[in-house]
Coordinates of C-alpha atoms and ligand atoms in Angstrom, one line a residue:
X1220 CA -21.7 -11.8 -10.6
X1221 CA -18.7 -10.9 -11.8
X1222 CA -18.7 -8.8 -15.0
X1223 CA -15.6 -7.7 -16.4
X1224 CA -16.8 -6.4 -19.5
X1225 CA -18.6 -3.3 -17.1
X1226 CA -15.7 -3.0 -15.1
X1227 CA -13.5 -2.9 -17.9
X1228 CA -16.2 0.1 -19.9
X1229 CA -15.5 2.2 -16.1
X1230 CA -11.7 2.9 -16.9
X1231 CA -11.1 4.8 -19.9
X1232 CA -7.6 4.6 -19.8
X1233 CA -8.6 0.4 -20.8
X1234 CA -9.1 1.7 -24.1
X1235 CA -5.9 3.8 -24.6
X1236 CA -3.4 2.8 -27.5
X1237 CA 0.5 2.7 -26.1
X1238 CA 2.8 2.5 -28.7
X1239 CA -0.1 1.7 -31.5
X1240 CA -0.9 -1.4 -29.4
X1241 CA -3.9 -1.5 -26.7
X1242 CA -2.8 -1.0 -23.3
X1243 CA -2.6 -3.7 -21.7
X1244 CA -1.6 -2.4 -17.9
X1245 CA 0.1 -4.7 -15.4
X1246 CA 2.0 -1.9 -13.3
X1247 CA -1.1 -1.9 -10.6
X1248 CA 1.3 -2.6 -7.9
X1249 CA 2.8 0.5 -8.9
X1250 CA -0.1 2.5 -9.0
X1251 CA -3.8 1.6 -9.9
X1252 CA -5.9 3.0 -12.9
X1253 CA -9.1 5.1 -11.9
X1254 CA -12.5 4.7 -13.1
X1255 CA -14.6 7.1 -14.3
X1256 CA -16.3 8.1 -11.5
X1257 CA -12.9 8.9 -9.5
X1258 CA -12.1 11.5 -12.0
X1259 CA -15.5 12.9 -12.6
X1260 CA -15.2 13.3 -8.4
X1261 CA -12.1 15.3 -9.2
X1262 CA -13.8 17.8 -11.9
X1263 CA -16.8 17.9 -9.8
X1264 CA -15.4 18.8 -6.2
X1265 CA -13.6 22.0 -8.0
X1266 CA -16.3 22.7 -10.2
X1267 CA -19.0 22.7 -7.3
X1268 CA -17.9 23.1 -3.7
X1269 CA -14.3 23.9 -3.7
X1270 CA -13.2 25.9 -0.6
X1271 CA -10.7 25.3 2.3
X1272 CA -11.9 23.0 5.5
X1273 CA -12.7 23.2 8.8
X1274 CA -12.1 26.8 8.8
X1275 CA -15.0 28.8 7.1
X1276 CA -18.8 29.4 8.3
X1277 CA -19.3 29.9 4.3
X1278 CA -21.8 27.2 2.9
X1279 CA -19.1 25.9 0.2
X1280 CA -16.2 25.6 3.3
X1281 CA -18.9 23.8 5.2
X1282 CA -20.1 21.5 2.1
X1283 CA -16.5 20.4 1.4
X1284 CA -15.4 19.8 5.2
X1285 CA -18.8 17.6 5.1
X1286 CA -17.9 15.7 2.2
X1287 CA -14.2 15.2 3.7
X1288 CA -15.6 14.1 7.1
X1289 CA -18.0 11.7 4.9
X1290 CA -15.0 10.5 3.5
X1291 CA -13.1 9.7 6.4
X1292 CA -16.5 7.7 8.1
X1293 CA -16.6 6.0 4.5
X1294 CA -12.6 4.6 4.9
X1295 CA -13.4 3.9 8.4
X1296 CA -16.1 1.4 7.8
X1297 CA -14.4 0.0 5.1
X1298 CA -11.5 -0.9 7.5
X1299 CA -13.6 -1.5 10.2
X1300 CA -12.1 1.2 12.5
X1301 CA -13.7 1.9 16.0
X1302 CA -13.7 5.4 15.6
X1303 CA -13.7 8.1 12.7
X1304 CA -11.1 10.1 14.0
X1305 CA -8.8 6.8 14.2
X1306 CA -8.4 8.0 10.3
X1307 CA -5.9 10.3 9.3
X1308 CA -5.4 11.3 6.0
X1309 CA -2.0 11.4 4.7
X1310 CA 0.2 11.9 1.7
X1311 CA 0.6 7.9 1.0
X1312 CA 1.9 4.9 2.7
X1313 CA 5.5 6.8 3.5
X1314 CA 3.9 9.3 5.3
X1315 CA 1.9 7.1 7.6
X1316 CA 5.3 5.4 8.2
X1317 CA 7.4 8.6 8.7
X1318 CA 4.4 10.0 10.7
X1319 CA 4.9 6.9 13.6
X1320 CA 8.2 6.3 13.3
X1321 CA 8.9 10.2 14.2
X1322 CA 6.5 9.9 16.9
X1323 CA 8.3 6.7 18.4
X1324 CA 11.4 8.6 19.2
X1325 CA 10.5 9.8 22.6
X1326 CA 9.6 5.7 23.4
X1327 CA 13.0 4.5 22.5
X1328 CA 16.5 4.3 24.5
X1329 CA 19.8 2.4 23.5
X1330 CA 19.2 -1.6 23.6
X1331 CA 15.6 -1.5 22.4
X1332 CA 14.7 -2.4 19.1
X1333 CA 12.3 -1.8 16.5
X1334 CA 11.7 -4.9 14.1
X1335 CA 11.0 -5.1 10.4
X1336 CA 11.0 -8.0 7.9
X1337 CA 13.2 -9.0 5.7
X1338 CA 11.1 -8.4 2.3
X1339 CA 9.8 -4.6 3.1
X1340 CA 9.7 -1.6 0.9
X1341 CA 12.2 1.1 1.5
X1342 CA 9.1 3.2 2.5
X1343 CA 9.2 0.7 5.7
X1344 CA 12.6 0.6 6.4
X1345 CA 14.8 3.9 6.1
X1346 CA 11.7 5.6 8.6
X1347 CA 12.6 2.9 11.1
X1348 CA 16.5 3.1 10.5
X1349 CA 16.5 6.9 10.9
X1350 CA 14.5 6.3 14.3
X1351 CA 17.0 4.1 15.4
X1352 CA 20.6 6.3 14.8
X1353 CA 18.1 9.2 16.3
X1354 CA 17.6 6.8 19.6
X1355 CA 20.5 4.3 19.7
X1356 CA 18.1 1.5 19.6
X1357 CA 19.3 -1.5 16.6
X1358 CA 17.1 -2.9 14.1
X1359 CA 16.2 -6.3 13.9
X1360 CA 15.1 -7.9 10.4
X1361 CA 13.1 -11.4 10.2
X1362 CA 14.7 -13.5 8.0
X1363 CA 12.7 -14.8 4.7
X1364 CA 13.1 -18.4 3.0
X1365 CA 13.8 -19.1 -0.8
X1366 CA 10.2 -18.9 -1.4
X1367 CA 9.8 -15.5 0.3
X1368 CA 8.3 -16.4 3.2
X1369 CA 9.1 -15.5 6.7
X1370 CA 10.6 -17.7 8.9
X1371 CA 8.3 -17.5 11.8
X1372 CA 10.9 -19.1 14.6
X1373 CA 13.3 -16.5 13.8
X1374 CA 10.7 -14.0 14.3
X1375 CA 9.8 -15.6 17.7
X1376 CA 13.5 -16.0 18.9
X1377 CA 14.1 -12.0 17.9
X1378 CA 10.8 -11.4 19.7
X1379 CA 12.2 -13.3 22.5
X1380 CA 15.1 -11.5 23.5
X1381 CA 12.4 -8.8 24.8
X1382 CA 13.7 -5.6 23.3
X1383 CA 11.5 -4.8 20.6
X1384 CA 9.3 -1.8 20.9
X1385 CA 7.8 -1.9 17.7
X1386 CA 7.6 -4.2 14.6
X1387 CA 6.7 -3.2 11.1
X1388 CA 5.9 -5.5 8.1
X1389 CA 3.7 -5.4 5.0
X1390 CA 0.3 -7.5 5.3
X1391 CA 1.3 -8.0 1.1
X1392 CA 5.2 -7.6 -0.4
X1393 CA 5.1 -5.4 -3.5
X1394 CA 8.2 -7.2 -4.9
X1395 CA 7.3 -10.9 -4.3
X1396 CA 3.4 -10.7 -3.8
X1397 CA 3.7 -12.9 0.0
X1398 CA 0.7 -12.4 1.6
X1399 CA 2.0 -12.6 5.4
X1400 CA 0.9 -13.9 8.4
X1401 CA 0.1 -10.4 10.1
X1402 CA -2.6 -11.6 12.7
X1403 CA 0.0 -14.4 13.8
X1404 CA 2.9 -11.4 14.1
X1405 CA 0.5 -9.1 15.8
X1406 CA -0.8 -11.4 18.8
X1407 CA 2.9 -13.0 19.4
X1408 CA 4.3 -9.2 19.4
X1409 CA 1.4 -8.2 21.7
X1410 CA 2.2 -10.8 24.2
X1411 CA 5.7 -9.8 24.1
X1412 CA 4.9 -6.3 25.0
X1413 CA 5.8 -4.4 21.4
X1414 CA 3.1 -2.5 19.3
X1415 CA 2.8 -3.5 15.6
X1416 CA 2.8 -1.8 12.4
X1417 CA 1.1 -2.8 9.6
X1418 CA 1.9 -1.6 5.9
X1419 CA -1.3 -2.4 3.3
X1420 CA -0.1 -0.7 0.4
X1421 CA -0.2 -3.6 -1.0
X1422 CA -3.0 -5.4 0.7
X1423 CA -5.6 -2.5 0.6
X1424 CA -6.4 -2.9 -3.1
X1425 CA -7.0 -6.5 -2.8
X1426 CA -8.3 -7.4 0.4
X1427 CA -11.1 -6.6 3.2
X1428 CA -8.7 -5.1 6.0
X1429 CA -10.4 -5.3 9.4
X1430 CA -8.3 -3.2 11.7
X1431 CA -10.1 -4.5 14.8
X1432 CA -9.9 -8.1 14.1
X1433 CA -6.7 -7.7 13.2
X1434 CA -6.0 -5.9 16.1
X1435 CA -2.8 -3.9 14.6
X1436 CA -2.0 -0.5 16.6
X1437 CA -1.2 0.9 13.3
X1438 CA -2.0 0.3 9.7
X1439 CA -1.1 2.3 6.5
X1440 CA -2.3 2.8 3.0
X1441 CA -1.9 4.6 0.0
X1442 CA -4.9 5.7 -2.3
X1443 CA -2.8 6.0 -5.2
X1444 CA -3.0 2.3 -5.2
X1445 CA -6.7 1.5 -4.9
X1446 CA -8.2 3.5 -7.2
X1447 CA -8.4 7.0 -6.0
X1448 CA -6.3 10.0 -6.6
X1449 CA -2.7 10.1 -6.1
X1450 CA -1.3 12.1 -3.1
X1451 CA -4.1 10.4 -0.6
X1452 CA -3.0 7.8 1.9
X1453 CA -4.7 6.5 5.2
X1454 CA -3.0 6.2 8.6
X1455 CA -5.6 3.8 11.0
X1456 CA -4.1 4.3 14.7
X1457 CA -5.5 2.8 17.7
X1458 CA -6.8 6.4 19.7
X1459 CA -4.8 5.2 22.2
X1460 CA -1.8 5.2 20.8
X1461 CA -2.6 8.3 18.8
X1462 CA -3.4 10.0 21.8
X1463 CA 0.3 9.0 23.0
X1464 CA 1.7 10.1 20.3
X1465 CA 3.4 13.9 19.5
X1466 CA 2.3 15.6 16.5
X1467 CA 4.3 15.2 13.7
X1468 CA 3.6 18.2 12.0
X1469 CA 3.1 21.8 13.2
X1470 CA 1.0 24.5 11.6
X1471 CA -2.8 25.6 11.3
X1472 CA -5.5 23.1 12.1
X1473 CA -3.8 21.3 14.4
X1474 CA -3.8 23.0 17.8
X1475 CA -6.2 24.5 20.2
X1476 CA -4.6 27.6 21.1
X1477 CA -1.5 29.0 20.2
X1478 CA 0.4 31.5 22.6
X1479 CA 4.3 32.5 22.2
X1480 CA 4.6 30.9 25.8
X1481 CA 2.8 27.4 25.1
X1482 CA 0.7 25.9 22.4
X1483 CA -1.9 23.4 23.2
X1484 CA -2.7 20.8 20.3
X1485 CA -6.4 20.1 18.9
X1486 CA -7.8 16.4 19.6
X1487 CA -7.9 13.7 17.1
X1488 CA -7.4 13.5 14.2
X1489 CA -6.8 17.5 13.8
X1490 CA -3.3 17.0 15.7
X1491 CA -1.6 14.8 12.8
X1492 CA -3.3 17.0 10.3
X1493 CA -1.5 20.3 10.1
X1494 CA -1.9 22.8 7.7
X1495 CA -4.4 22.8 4.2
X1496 CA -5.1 18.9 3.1
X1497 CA -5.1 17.2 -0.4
X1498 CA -9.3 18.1 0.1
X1499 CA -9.9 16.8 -3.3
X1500 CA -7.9 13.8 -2.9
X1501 CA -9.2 13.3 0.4
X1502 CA -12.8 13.2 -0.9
X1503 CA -12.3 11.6 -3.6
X1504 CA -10.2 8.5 -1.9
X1505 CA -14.0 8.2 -0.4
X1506 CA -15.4 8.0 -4.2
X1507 CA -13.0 5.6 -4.4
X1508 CA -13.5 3.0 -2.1
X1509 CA -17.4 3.7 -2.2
X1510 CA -16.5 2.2 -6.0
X1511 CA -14.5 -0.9 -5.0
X1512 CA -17.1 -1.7 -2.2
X1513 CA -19.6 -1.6 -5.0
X1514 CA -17.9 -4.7 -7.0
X1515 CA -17.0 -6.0 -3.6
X1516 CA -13.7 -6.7 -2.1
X1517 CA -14.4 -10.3 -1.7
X1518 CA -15.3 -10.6 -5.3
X1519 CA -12.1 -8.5 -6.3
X1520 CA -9.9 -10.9 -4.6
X1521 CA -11.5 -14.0 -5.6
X1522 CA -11.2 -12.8 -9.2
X1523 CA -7.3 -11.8 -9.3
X1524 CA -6.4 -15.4 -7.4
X1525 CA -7.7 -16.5 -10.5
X1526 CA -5.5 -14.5 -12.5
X1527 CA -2.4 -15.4 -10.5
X1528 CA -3.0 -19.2 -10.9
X1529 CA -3.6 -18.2 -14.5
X1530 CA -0.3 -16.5 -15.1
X1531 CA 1.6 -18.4 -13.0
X1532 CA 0.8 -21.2 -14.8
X1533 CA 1.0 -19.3 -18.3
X1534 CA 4.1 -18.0 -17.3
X1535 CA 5.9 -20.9 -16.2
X1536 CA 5.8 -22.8 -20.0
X1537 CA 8.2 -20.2 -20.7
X1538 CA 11.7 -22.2 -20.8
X1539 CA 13.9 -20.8 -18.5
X1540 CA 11.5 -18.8 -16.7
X1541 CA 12.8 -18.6 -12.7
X1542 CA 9.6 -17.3 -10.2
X1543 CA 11.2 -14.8 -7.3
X1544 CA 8.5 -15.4 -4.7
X1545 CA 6.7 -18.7 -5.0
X1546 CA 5.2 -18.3 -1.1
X1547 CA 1.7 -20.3 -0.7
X1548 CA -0.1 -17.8 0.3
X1549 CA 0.0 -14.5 -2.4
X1550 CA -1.6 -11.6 -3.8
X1551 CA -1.5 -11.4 -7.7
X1552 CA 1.9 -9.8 -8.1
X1553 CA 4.6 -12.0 -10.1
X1554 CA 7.9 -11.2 -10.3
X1555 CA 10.1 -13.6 -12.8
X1556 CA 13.7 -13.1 -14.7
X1557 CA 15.0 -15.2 -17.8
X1558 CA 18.0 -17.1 -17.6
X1559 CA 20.7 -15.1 -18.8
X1560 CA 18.7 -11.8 -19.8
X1561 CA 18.6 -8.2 -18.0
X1562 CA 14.9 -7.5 -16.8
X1563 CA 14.8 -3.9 -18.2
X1564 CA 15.5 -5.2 -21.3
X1565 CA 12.6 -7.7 -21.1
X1566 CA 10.6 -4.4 -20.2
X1567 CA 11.4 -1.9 -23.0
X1568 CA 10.8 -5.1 -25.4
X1569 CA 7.3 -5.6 -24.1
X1570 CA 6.3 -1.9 -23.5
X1571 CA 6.8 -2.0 -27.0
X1572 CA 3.8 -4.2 -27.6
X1573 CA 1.8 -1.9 -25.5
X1574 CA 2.1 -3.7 -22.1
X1575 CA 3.2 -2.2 -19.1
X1576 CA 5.3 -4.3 -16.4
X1577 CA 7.8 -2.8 -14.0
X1578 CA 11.6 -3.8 -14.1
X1579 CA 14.0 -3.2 -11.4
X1580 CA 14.6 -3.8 -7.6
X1581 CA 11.3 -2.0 -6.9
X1582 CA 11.9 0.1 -3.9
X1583 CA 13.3 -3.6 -2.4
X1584 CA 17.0 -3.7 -2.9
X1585 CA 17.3 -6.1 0.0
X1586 CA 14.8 -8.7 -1.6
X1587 CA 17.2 -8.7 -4.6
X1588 CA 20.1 -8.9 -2.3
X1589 CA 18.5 -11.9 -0.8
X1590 CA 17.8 -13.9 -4.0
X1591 CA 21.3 -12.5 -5.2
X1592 CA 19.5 -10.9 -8.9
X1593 CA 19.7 -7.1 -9.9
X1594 CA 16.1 -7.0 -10.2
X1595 CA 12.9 -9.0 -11.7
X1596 CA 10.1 -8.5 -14.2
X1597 CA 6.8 -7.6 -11.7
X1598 CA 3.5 -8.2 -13.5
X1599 CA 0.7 -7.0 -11.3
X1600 CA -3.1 -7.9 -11.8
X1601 CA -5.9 -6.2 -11.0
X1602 CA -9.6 -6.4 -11.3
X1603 CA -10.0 -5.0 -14.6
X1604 CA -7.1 -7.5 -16.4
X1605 CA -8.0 -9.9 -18.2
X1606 CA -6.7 -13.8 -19.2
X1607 CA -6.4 -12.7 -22.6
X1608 CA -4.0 -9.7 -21.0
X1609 CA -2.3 -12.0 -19.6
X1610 CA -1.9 -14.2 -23.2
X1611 CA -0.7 -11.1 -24.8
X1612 CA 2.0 -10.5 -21.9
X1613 CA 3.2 -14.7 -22.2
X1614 CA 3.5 -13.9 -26.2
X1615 CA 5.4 -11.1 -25.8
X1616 CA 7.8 -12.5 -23.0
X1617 CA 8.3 -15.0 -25.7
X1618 CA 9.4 -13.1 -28.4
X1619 CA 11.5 -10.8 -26.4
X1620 CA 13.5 -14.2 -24.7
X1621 CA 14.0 -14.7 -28.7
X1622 CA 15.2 -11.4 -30.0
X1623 CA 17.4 -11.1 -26.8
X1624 CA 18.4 -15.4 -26.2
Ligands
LIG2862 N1 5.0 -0.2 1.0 C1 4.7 -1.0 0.0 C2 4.6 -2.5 0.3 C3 4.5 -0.5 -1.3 O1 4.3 -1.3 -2.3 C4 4.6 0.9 -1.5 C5 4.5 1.5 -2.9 N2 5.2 0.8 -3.9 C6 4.9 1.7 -0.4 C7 5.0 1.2 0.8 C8 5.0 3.2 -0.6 O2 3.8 3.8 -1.0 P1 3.6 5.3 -1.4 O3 4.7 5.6 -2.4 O4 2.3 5.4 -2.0 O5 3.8 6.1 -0.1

């Protein structure tokens, strides 16, 4: 059972006026809202056990390194990993990224290739194009179709000419909302020898992520996104690889000894985690999750493909209205323009009716270079909207296209 009035009563942000209109909030891709419980974790953490980790025999260090390490066993199960220390914590999606693609340099020589897609954040691009002028190895880039899906063949044919060490696409695009075929991309990259990078910003809100069955070497998130405190972020590495892998980081926590001759580095995960971690973030990314798992991720994603068909279809009696990403397969994220009208202005017009909706390339200036626009209007659901949110946003569309026709 599904009860969106509760879920609604947990975020008290919900209730917040913006511009003497209720919020209505469809930014989500941007960031998520947090319920009530995520920042009572917050206030609680420093008002109760706040101390540094892994270092003190204190009772308070040793209550918040347990609640940490509880944390990083909760985000494993939820992801299905085959071993806690698979689980580092990071700053966000871009520092999972950086964090690999740094490591990668000492795998790559001129005339291998690392390969991205065609629709992926900048967080998953300029990593990968820094590796490659620090190497001499080129970038490849699977092509997308006028719906803003990959083209699979081209994938294979770039797979095919047997260079590529490492490929890197989104499991969901922030700009377009494609959900893509990462099971397909990992197995074929497998078999041709490369290791695969997966980036779930988007998907780790929405969906149940099953590293093993997905079988990706790597797979980043951001907490920011689902729920829990900004700052927190996940990096899932196979220990093999992670084993491979130089630190990226040095600093306290993450060696074993420390000479001026030779440093030795601490096992996993301490070796990627140098120096004093978001510990309240951390925790709380825990609080988090244990929140969403309460609803239940399959529930969550049943709901918001209910509120993309609804908008979608809301949306398009809007004359002029042009979709940018109409892929079969999508998370609720819809980005749209109006013939003849700038998307920022769309968005100040709106924002004005208290609803938020992001404007602009959104960190995908190659997506817009692809569809040949300067940007779109991105209206991004989550479990907490509402159809009636989504009526508001259609009425409001409306009268901006009129002021601005
Ligand atoms: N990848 C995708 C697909 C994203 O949507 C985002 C955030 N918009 C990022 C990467 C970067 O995430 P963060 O800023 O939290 O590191």
């Amino acid at each position: 059972m599904f009860d969106i009035q509760a879920i609604r009563a947990d975020f008290p942000i919900l209730n917040e006026k913006v511009n003497g209109k209720p919020l209505v909030y469809f930014d989500n891709a941007a960031t998520s809202q947090k319920p009530q419980v995520v920042i009572d974790a917050i206030s609680n953490y420093y008002s109760t056990i706040n101390a540094n980790i892994h270092r003190g025999v204190h009772t308070l260090s040793q209550l918040a390194t347990d609640a940490y390490e509880v944390s990083r066993h909760t985000i494993q199960k939820h992801i299905n990993a085959a071993h806690a220390h698979e689980v580092l914590f990071t700053s966000g999606t871009t520092h999972g990224i950086n964090l690999v693609a740094s490591g990668f340099t000492q795998f790559l020589k001129p005339g291998n290739a690392v390969m991205v897609s065609a629709m992926e954040h900048h967080s998953n691009i300029v990593p990968w194009q820094m590796l490659c002028e620090r190497t001499g190895a080129d970038l490849q880039v699977i092509p997308m179709d006028e719906n803003g899906e990959l083209i699979l063949p081209a994938f294979d044919s770039l797979l095919a000419e047997g260079r590529t060490k490492i490929v890197a696409v989104n499991h969901i695009s922030n700009s377009l909302g494609t959900m893509n075929p990462v099971k397909y991309i990992i197995d074929k990259a497998h078999a041709a020898g490369a290791a695969v990078l997966i980036d779930g910003a988007q998907a780790a809100p929405h969906l149940t992520i099953d590293v093993q069955a997905l079988d990706a070497d790597f797979y980043a998130f951001s907490g920011h996104k689902a729920c829990g405190p900004t700052g927190t972020g996940v990096l899932y590495g196979k220990e093999a690889w992670l084993e491979k892998l130089p630190p990226y980081q040095g600093g306290g926590e993450m060696i074993k000894e420390v000479s001026f001759e030779k440093t030795t580095y601490a096992g996993l995960p301490h070796k990627f985690e140098a120096g004093t971690p978001h510990i309240e973030g951390g925790i709380v990314l825990g609080t988090a999750i244990d929140y969403l798992n309460g609803i239940g991720m399959d529930k969550i994603a049943v709901y918001e493909h209910q509120l993309l068909v609804y908008g979608t279809q809301k949306l398009s009696e809007i004359e002029g209205i042009q979709f940018v990403g109409t892929a079969k397969e999508k998370a609720s994220v819809i980005s749209f323009n109006l013939q003849g009208i700038h998307p920022y202005d769309i968005g100040a017009i709106v924002d004005k009716m208290g609803i938020a909706v992001r404007t602009g390339h959104h960190c995908t200036q190659p997506v817009m270079q692809h569809f040949n626009i300067p940007g779109t209007v991105r209206a991004s659901f989550a479990f907490y909207n509402t159809t009636e949110e989504i009526d508001a946003l259609v009425a409001a569309v409306k009268k901006a296209q009129m002021m601005l026709g």
